[in-house]
Amino acid sequence: MAHRRTDSARHLPSMPPSSPLPLPVIHDSSSRLSPSPSLSSLVDIIHPRKNRQRTTFLALFALIAVSVYIFLVAQPTLVTPIPLQHPNDDTATWRHVANSYVLKHRKAAGQAPNERPQVSLDTAQELAAITSFMAALPQNVIPSTVDPSLPIDPQLVLDFDTRSPRATAEVDEVVSDVWTRNPVVLFSKLHSPVSREIKQLIYDMKLRPSSTVFEVDQRADADVLMPLLFRLTSSDTLPILLVGGNQ
């Protein structure tokens, strides 16, 4: 007698006879409920635990409290008070004496410059010093503050210590040197016919060493130098010719 297959039996997959039947999968409800370790770590990162927040808050509060204590309470006590000097202190008298002694010697040291007077120049020495000063450099000019009617300050035209013990000897050396180097000196006026004639005569003489010519009216210090030369040479006009320091 033939058996008719039901629909469910008709659609069952055919299994090879040698294949073993698949085992049933058993799901443990306890493993499904507990999250994996990696999932727990992720949750902790996204949502920190309350006790961790509480610890951080307490540490921050303690740091603020310590800072306030240091700056507002403890800091004034860290500064060592400076003891005030009592007016009746026995050391005050000795300190006053010592300070007075130091001040006295400081004043004495400050009032100990060289008190030796400057060397004084006669008329011939003053003329030689001024000529040497002008011949040394073209830029050397007599200051406009100089009074030409009075003897010039030696410090303005001499390049050595005018208060030294050797000042007089050095002045004599300046006088000898300037007239040796400049035996013929002409204080000239540029547009003066007399000055041009004298310069031509000197040029024709072929002097060795050659003459030294100062165009006085062309100099920046002409207003001071001209009356100064008039006083020293007893002349009243230019040109002024000097030979060996003499007219």
Coordinates of N, CA and C in Angstrom, one line a residue, residues 10 20 22 47-48 62 66 69 87 96 98 106 127 132 141 145 151 170 180 211 215-216 229-230 233:
R10 N 7.3 16.5 2.2 CA 7.7 16.7 0.8 C 8.8 17.8 0.7
P20 N 26.1 13.2 9.5 CA 25.6 13.2 10.8 C 24.6 14.3 11.0
P22 N 22.9 17.5 12.7 CA 23.5 18.7 13.4 C 23.0 18.7 14.9
H47 N 30.7 56.9 30.0 CA 30.0 57.4 31.2 C 30.9 57.1 32.4
P48 N 31.8 58.0 32.9 CA 32.6 57.7 34.0 C 31.8 57.4 35.2
A62 N 40.6 70.4 47.5 CA 41.8 70.4 48.5 C 42.9 71.3 47.9
V66 N 44.4 74.6 49.9 CA 45.8 74.8 50.2 C 46.3 76.1 49.6
Y69 N 45.1 79.1 51.6 CA 45.8 79.1 52.9 C 47.2 79.7 52.8
P87 N 66.1 103.6 69.8 CA 66.9 104.8 69.9 C 67.9 104.7 71.1
H96 N 77.0 105.7 64.9 CA 77.0 107.1 64.5 C 78.4 107.6 64.4
A98 N 81.1 105.8 63.7 CA 81.7 105.1 62.6 C 81.3 105.8 61.3
R106 N 85.6 110.5 53.3 CA 85.1 110.6 52.0 C 85.2 112.0 51.5
L127 N 101.5 133.5 22.0 CA 101.5 133.5 20.6 C 102.0 132.2 20.0
S132 N 101.0 127.0 17.3 CA 101.2 125.6 17.3 C 99.8 124.9 17.3
V141 N 90.1 125.2 16.2 CA 89.6 126.6 16.3 C 89.6 127.1 17.7
T145 N 83.8 131.5 23.1 CA 83.7 132.0 24.4 C 84.9 132.7 25.0
P151 N 94.4 137.0 28.6 CA 95.3 135.8 28.3 C 94.4 134.6 28.1
E170 N 107.7 122.0 29.4 CA 107.0 121.6 28.2 C 106.5 122.8 27.4
T180 N 110.6 126.2 14.9 CA 111.5 125.3 14.1 C 110.7 124.7 12.9
S211 N 106.7 128.2 4.0 CA 106.0 129.0 4.9 C 104.6 128.5 5.3
E215 N 94.7 131.9 6.4 CA 93.7 132.9 5.9 C 92.8 133.2 7.0
V216 N 93.1 134.2 7.8 CA 92.4 134.4 9.1 C 91.0 134.8 8.9
L229 N 95.2 138.1 17.9 CA 96.5 138.4 17.2 C 96.9 139.8 17.3
F230 N 96.0 140.7 17.2 CA 96.3 142.2 17.4 C 96.8 142.4 18.7
T233 N 100.5 140.8 19.0 CA 101.6 141.3 18.1 C 101.6 142.8 18.0

